[in-house]
Coordinates of C-alpha atoms in Angstrom, one line a residue:
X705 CA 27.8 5.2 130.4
X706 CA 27.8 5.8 126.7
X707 CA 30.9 6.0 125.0
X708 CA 29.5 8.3 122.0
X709 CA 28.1 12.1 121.9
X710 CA 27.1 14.3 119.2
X711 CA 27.1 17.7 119.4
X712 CA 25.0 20.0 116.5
X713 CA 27.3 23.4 116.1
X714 CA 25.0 26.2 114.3
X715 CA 27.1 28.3 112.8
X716 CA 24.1 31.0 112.5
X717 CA 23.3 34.0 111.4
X718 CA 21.6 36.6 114.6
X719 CA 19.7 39.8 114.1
X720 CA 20.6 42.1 117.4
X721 CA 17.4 42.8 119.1
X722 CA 15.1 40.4 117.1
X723 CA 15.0 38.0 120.1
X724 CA 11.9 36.2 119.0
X725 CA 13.4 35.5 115.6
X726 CA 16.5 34.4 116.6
X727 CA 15.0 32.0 119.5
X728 CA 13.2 30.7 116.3
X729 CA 16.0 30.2 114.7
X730 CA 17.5 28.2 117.6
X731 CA 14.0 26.1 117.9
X732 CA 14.4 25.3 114.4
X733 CA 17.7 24.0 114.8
X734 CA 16.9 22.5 117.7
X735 CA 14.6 20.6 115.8
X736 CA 16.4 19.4 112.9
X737 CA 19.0 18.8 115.9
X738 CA 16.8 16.1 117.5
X739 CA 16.2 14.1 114.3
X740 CA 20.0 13.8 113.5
X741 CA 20.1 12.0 117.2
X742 CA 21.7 14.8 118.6
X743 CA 22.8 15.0 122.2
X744 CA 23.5 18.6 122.5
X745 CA 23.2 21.9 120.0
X746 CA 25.6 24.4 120.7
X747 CA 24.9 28.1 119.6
X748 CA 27.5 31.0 119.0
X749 CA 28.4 33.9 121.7
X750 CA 25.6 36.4 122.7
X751 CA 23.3 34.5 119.7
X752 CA 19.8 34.7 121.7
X753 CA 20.6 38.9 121.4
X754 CA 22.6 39.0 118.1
X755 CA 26.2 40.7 118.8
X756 CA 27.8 43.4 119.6
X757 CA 24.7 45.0 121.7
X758 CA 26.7 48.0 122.7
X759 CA 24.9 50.2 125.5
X760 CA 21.5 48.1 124.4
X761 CA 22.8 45.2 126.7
X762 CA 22.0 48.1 129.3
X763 CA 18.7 49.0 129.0
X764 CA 16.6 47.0 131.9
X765 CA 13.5 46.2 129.8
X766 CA 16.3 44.6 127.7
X767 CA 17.7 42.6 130.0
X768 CA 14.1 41.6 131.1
X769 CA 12.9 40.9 127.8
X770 CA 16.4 38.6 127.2
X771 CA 15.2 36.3 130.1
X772 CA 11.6 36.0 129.0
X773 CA 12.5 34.5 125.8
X774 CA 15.4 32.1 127.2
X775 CA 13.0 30.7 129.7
X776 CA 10.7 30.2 127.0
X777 CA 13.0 28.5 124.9
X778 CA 14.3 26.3 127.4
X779 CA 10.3 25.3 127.9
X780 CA 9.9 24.8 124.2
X781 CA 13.0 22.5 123.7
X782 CA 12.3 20.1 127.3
X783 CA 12.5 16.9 125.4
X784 CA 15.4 16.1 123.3
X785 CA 18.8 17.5 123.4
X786 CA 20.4 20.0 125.6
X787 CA 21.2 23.4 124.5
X788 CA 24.0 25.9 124.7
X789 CA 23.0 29.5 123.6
X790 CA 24.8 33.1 125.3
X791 CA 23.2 36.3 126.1
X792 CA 23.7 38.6 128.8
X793 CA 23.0 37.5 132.2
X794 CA 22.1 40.3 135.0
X795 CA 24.8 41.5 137.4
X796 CA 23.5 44.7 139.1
X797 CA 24.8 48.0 137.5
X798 CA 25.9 46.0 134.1
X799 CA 25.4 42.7 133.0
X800 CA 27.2 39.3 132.6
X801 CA 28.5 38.3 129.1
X802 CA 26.7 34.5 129.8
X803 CA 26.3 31.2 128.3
X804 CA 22.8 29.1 129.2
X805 CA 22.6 25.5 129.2
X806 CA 19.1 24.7 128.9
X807 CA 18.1 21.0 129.6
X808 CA 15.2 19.6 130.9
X809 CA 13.1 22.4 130.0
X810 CA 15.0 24.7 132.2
X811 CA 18.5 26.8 132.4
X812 CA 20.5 23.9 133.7
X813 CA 23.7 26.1 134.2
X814 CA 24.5 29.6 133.5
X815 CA 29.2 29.9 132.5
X816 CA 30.2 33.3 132.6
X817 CA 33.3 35.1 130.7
X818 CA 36.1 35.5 132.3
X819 CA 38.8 37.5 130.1
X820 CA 36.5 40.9 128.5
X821 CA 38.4 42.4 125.2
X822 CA 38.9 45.5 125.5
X823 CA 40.5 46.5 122.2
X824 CA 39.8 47.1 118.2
X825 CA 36.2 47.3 118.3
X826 CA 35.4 45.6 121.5
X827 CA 34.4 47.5 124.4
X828 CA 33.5 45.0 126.7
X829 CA 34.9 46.6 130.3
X830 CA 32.0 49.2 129.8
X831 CA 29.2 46.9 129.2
X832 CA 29.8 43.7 131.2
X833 CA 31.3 42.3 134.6
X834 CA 34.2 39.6 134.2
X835 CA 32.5 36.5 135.3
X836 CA 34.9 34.6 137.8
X837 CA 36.2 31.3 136.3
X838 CA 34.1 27.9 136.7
X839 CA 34.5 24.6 136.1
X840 CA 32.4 21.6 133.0
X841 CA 29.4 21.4 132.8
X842 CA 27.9 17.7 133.3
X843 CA 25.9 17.4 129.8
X844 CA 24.8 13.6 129.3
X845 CA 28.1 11.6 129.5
X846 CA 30.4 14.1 129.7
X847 CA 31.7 17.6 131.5
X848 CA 31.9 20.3 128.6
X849 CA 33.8 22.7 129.5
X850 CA 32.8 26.4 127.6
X851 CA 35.3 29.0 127.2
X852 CA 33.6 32.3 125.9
X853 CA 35.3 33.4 122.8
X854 CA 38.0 35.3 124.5
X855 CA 38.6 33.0 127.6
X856 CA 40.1 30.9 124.6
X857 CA 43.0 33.1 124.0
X858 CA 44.4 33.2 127.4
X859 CA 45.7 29.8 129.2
X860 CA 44.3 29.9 132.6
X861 CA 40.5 29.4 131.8
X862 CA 41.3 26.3 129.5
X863 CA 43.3 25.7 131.7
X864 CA 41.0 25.8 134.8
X865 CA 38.2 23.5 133.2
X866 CA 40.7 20.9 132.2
X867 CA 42.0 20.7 136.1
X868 CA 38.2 20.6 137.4
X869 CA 37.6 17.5 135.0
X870 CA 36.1 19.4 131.6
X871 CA 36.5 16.3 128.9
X872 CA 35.7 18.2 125.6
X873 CA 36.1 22.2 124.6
X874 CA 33.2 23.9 123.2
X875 CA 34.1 27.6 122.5
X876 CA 30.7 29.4 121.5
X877 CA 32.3 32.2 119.8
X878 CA 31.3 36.2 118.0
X879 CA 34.3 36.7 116.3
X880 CA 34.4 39.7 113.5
X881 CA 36.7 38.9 110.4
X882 CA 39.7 40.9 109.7
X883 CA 42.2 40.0 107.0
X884 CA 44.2 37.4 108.3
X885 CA 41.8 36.4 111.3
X886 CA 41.2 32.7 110.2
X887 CA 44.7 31.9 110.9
X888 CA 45.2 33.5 114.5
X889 CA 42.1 31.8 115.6
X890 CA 43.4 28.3 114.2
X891 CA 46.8 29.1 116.1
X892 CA 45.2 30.4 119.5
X893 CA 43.2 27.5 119.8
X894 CA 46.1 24.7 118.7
X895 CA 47.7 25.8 121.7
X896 CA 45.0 25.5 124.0
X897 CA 44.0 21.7 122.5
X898 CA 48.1 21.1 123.3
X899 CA 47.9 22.7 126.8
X900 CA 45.2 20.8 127.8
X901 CA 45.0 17.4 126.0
X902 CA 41.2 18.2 125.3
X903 CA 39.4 18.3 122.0
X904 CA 38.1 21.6 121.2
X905 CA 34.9 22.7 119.3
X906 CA 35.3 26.6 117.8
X907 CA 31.8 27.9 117.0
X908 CA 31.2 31.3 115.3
X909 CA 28.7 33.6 114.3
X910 CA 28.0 34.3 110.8
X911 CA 26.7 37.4 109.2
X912 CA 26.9 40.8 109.3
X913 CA 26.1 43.6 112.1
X914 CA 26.9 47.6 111.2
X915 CA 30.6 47.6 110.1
X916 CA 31.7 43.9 111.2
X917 CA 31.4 40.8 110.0
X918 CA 31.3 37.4 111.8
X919 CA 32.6 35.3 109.5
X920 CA 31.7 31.6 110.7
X921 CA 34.6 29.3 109.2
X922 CA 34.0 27.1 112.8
X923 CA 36.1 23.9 113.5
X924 CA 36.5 21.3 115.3
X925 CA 40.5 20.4 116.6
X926 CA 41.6 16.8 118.7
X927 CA 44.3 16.6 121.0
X928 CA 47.7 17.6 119.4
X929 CA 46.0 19.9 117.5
X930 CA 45.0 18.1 114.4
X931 CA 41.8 19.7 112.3
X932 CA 38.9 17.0 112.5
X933 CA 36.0 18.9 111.2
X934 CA 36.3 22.8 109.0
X935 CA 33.0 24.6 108.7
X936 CA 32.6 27.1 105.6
X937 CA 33.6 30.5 105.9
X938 CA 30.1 33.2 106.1
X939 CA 27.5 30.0 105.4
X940 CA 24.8 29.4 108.0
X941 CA 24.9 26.1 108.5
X942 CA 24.5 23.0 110.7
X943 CA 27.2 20.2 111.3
X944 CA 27.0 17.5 113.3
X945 CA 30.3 16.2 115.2
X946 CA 30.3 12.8 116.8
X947 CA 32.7 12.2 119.3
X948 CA 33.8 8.7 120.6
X949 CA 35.4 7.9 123.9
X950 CA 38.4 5.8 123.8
X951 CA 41.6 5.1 125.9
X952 CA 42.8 8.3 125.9
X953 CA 39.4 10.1 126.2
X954 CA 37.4 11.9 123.7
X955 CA 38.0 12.2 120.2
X956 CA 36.0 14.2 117.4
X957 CA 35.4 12.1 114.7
X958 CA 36.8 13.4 111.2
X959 CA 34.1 14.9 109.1
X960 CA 33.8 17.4 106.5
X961 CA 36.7 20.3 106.1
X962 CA 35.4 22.4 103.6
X963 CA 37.5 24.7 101.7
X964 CA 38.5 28.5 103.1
X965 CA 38.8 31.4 101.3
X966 CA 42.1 33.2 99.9
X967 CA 41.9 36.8 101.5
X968 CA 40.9 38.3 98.1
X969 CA 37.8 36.3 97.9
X970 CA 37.4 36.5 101.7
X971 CA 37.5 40.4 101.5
X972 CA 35.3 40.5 98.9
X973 CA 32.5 38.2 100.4
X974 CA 32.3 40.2 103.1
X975 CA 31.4 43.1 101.5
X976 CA 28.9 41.5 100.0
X977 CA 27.9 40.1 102.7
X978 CA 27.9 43.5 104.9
X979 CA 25.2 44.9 102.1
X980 CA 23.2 42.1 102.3
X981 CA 22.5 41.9 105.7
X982 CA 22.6 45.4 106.7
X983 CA 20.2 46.1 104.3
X984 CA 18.3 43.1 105.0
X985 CA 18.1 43.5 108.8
X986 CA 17.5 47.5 108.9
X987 CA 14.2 46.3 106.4
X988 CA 15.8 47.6 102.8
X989 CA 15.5 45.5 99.8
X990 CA 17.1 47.6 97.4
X991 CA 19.5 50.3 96.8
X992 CA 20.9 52.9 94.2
X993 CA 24.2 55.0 93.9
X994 CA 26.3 57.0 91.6
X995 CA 28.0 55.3 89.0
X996 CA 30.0 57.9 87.4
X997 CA 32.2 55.5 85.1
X998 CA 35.0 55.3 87.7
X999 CA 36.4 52.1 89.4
X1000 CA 34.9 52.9 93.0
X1001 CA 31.1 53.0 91.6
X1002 CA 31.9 50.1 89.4
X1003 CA 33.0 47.8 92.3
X1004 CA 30.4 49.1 94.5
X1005 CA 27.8 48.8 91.9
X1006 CA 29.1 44.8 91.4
X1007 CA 29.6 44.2 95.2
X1008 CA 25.6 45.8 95.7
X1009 CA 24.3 43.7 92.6
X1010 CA 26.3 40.7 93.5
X1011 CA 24.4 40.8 97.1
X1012 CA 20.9 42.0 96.0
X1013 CA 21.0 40.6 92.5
X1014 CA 20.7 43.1 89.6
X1015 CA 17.4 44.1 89.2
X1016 CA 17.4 45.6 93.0
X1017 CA 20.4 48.0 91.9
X1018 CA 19.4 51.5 90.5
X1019 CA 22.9 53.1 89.0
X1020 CA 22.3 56.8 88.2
X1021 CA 24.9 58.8 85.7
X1022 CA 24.1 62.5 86.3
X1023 CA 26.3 64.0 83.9
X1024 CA 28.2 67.5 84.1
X1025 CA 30.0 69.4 81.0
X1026 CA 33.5 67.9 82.9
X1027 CA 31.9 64.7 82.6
X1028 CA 33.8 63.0 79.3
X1029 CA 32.5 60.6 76.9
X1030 CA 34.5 57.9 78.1
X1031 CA 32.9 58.2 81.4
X1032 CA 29.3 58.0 80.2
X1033 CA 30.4 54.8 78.6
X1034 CA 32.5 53.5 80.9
X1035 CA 29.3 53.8 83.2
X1036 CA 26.9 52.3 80.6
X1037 CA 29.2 49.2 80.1
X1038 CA 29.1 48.5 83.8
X1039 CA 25.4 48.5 84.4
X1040 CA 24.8 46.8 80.7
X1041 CA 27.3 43.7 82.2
X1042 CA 26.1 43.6 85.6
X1043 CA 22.4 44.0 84.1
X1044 CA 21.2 46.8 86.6
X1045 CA 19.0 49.7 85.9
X1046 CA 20.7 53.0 84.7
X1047 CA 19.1 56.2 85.5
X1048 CA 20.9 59.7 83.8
X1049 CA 20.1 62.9 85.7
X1050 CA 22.4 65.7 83.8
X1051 CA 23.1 68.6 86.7
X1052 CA 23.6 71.4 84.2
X1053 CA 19.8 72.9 85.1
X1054 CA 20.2 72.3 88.9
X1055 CA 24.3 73.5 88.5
X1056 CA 23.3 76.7 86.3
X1057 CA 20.3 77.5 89.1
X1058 CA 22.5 77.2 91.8
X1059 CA 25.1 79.3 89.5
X1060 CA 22.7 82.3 89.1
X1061 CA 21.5 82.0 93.1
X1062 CA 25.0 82.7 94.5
X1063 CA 26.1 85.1 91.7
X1064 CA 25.4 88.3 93.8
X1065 CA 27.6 86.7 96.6
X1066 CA 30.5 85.8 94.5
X1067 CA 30.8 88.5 92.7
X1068 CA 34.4 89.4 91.6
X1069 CA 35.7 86.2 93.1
X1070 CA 37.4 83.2 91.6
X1071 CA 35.6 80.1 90.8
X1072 CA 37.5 77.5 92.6
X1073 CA 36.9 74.3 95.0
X1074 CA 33.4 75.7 96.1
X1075 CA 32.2 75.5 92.5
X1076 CA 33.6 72.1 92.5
X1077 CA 32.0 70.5 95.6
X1078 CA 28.7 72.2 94.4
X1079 CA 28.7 69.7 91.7
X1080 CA 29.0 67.1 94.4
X1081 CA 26.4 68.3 96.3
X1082 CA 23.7 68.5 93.8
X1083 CA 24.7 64.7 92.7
X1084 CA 23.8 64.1 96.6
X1085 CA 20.3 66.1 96.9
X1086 CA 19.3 64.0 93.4
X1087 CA 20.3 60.9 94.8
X1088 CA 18.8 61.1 98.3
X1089 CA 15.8 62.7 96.3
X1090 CA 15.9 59.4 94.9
X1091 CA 16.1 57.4 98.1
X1092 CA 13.6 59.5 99.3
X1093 CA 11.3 58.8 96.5
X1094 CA 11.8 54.9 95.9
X1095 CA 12.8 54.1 99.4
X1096 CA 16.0 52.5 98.3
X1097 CA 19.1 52.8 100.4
X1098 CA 22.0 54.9 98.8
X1099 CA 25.2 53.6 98.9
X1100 CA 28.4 55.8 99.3
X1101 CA 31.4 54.8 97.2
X1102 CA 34.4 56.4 98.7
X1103 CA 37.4 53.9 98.9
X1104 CA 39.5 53.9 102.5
X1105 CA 42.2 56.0 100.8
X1106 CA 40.1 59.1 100.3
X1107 CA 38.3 58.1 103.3
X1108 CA 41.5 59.0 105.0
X1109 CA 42.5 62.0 103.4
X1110 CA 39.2 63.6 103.1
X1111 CA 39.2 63.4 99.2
X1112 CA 35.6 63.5 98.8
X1113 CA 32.2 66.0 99.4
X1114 CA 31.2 66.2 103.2
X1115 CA 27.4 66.3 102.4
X1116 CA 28.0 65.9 98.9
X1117 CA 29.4 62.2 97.5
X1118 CA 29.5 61.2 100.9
X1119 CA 25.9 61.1 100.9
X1120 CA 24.5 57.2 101.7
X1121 CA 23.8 54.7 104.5
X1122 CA 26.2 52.6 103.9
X1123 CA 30.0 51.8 102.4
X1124 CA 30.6 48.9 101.3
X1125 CA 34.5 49.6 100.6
X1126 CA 35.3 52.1 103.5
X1127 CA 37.9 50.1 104.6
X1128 CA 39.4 49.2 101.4
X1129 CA 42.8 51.3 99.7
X1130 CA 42.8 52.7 96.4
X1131 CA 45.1 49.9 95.4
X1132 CA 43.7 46.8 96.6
X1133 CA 40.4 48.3 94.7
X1134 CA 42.2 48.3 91.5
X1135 CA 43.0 44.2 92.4
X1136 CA 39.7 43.5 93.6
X1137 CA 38.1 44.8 90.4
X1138 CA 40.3 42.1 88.5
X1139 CA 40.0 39.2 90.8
X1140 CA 36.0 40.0 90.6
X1141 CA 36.2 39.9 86.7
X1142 CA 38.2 36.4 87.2
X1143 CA 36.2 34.9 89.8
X1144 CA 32.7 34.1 90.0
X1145 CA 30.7 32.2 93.1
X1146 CA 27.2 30.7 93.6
X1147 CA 27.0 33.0 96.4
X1148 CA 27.2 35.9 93.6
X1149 CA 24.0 37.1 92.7
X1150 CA 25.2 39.5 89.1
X1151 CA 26.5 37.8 86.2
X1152 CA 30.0 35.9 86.0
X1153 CA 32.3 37.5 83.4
X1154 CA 34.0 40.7 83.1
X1155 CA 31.2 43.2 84.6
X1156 CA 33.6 45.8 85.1
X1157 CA 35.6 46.5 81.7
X1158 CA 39.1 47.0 81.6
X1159 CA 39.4 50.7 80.5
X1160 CA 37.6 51.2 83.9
X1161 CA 40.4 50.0 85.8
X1162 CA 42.6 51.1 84.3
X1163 CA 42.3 54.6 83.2
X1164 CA 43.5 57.3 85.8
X1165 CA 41.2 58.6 88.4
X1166 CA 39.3 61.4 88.2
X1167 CA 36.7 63.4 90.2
X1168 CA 36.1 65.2 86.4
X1169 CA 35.1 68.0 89.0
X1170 CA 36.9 70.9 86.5
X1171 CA 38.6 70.4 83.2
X1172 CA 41.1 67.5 82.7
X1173 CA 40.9 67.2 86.2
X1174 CA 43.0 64.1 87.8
X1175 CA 43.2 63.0 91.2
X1176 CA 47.0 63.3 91.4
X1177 CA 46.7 66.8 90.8
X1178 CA 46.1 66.8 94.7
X1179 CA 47.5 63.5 96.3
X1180 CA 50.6 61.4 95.3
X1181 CA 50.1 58.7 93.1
X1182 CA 48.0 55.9 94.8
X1183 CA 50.7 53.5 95.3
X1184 CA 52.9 56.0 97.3
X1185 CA 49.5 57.3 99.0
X1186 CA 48.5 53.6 100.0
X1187 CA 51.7 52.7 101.6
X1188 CA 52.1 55.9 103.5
X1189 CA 48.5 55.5 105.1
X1190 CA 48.6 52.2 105.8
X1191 CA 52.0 53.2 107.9
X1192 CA 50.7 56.2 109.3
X1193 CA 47.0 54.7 110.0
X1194 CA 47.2 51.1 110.3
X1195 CA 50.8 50.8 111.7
X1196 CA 50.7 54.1 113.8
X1197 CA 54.1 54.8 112.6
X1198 CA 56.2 57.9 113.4
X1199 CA 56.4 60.7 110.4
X1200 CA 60.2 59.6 110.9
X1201 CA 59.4 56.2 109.8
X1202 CA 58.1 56.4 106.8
X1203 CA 60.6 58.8 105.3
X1204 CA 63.0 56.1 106.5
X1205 CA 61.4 53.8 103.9
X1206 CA 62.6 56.3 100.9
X1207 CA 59.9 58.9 101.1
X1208 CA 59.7 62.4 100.8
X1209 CA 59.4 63.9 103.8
X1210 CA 57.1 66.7 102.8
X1211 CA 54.9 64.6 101.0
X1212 CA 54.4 62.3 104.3
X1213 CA 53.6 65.4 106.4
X1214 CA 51.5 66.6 103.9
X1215 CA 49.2 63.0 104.1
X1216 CA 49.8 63.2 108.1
X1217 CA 47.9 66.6 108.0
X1218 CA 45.0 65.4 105.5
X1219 CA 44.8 62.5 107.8
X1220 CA 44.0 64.9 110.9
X1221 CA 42.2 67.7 109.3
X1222 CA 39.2 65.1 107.9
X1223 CA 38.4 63.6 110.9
X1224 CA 35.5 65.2 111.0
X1225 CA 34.1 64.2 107.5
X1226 CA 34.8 60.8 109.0
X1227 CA 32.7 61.1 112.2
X1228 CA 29.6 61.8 109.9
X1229 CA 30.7 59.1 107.3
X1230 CA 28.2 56.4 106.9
X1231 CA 29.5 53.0 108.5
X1232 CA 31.3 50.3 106.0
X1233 CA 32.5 47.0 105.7
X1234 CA 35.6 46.4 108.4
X1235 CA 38.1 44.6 106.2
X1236 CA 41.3 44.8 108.5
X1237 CA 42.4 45.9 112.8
X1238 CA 42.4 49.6 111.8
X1239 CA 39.3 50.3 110.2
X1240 CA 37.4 54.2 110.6
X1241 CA 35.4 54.0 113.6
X1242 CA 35.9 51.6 116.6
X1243 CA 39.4 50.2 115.9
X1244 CA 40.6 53.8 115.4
X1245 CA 39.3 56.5 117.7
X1246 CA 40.8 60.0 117.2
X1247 CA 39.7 63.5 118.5
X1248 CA 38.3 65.6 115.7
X1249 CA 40.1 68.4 117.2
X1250 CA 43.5 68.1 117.4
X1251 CA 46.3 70.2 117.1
X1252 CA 49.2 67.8 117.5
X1253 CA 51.5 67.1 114.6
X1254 CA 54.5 64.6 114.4
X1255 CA 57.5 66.8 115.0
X1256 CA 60.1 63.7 114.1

């Protein structure tokens, strides 16, 4: 019996629902499997499908269609090395969460998941049946055992295999990024390496699909927990891990560890990353938005030109009489650096029309915030006029902070597909701006250099919706704002908390009731990057009625 395996781990990239393409991914990398002298490739969690599925995993032509393509690729790939690959698996009313082994030009074994997450943005109770637990799976010279992502962070499936004779760990894996993830994963699966005595492979998607992003950074750990082999965080690539049987069983062999990001850079990728690919996968190639001069279309415009490269950006300045001449250079500068296009479209015709249409109505009333969010709303129609025109995807630029407090135009500069810093605060916007202007990577597509100029970051924000208009005028100053959201939001801390921390409690109550009254803005928002555990949408489900208020 040989005393040597290697094991290919694709740390890929899936499209959900583009079987075909991703089965030709997997052929490919079959392929380039076999020449290395391969004795197994190992694919990611649900990768035959792309992840999450949602209710598609329910649909039976789905499910039929699923099983067609498996059996074809099992066919395709007879002669050379095995394969592991999941998808869902029928189980009557809902399906199996399921990993194939394909060998011998058939589905040798089908593993099951055990443990279904049913938190953050996992839903998996609804869609799937918990698989009961099983023991390795015999592939060449040894019995692989394969915990499904989450069967990894609880002992008794690890534990399970290792007592029915599994000799090596492969955890095929779609694990979304959140700030901080990297390290939980590394610590979950230390433990189960120590529990066990077994080397562990982590494999994980890469890429991005709606608001998450599967951020690859896969490893390899041998017993005790030492780090033998560190994939690169959001690459697609292929490593090959040779493991040798010695005295004390299987060992990986060291091999590359390649460098992780800091959580700046990491945050940042994916946002990048989330543009690229949902703009690639929904069949757009380029995009425009607003760049008004501010720091939120700066950074979006660098983030969308960083991803696309500049000449598939289209920045459009439509100017107002409360638009100042900072701002129109401010917004020249930005494009001029990152080297995009820059459209102006001035609203005064549209704004005077619009003036002169609703005069009868509001006669012998006030101008006030309806006059203001008119000017938003025209910026909106011109842009999607735009979108319509070009077929380019607009991008909204509303940072988590007014996300949360509803400090922006339902219909108006809320307009777009997609948000590339939804889940982003005011504050860490201001940071990321710098750290862009600091930091450049081959993965960046725009110029290196300071694309966003300083003046930009750091003049005070403004809507410039009326005259010297400034945003504090309606919310506390972003650096009291940002820490009471991220208590109230991501913390779910009591009103009674947060004055506890030194502030006022009027202002907190205040934020608390912006928080609840713009739910509704939110549940038509477009979808955004998901940066941390509490991003809008799936990790934080709230009625949008709701009458309940914090009495503490």
């Amino acid at each position: 019996m040989s005393d040597k395996f290697r094991v290919t781990l694709a740390q890929l990239n899936a499209t959900v629902g583009a079987l075909e393409a991703n089965a030709a991914k997997a052929r490919d990398a079959w392929e380039e499997a076999k020449a290395a002298g391969a004795d197994m490739v190992v694919f990611p969690e649900m990768f035959v499908t792309g992840y999450q599925l949602q209710d598609l995993v329910r649909k039976p032509a789905f499910a039929a269609d699923v099983a067609r393509v498996v059996e074809k690729l099992a066919a395709d790939c007879a002669d050379g090395p095995a394969i592991g690959i999941g998808g869902p698996w029928p189980g009557g009313d809902k399906p199996f969460n399921a990993y194939f082994i394909l060998q011998g030009g058939k589905v040798q074994a089908t593993v099951l998941k055990h443990h279904l997450p049913n938190y953050n943005v996992f839903d998996e109770k609804r869609y799937y049946h918990a698989g009961a637990m099983q023991g390795p799976v015999q592939v060449g010279p040894v019995r692989i055992g394969f915990p499904i992502c989450e069967d990894c962070w609880f002992e008794d499936v690890c534990e399970t295999l290792e007592e029915t004779g599994a000799e090596i760990l492969i955890s095929p894996n779609g694990s979304p990024y959140h700030r901080g993830k990297m390290n939980i994963r590394q610590a979950v699966t230390v433990a189960r390496v120590i529990e066990t005595g077994l080397p562990l492979a982590y494999l994980n998607l890469t890429g991005a699909q709606d608001d998450q992003i599967f951020d690859g950074a896969s490893f390899v750990l041998n017993p005790g927990g030492a780090l033998a082999v560190q994939m690169p965080f959001m690459d697609e690539v292929l490593t090959h891990v040779d493991f040798e049987r010695g005295d004390e069983g299987w060992r990986a062999v060291e091999g590359d560890k390649a460098h992780l990001p800091d959580e700046w850079e990491a945050d940042y990728r994916c946002m990048v990353e989330s543009v690229r690919d949902y703009l690639g996968k929904t069949g757009f190639r380029k995009v425009l938005l607003g760049l008004s001069g501010g720091i939120d279309s700066a950074i979006v415009a660098t983030i969308a030109a960083d991803a696309l490269g500049p000449e598939n950006v289209r920045c459009v300045m439509m100017p107002s009489e409360y638009t100042s001449k900072e701002s129109l250079e401010d917004a020249a500068a930005v494009a001029k650096a990152l080297g995009t296009r820059l459209d102006t479209v001035p609203i005064s015709g549209p704004r005077a029309a619009m003036t002169e249409a609703l005069a009868p109505l509001f006669a012998g009333m006030n101008p006030d915030l309806t006059e203001e969010n008119i000017q938003s709303r025209l910026r909106g129609v011109i842009l999607m006029a735009l979108s319509n025109k070009f077929g380019e995807m607009l991008l909204t630029t509303g940072n988590k902070s007014e996300v949360a407090v509803g400090y922006a135009t339902i219909y108006g500069d809320m307009a777009g597909g997609y948000n590339p810093i939804k889940d982003m605060y005011k504050t860490r916007v201001f940071e990321t701006c710098r750290w862009r202007n600091a930091n450049h990577r081959p993965w960046m597509l725009a110029p290196a250099g300071e694309v966003i100029p300083p003046r930009v970051i750091d003049k005070p924000p403004t809507a410039e919706l009326r005259e010297d208009q400034k945003d504090e005028d309606s919310l506390p100053p972003y650096e009291v704002l940002d820490v009471i959201l991220e208590m109230l939001i991501d913390k779910e801390a009591s009103v009674a908390d947060v004055v506890a921390m030194g502030y006022d409690r009027e202002t907190v109550k205040k934020v608390e009731s912006l928080i609840y009254i713009s739910e509704y803005k939110r549940f038509q928002s477009a979808p955004g990057a998901r940066l941390t555990e509490r991003a809008f949408w799936l990790d934080r489900r709230y009625p949008i009625v709701n009458r309940w208020r914090d009495p503490s």
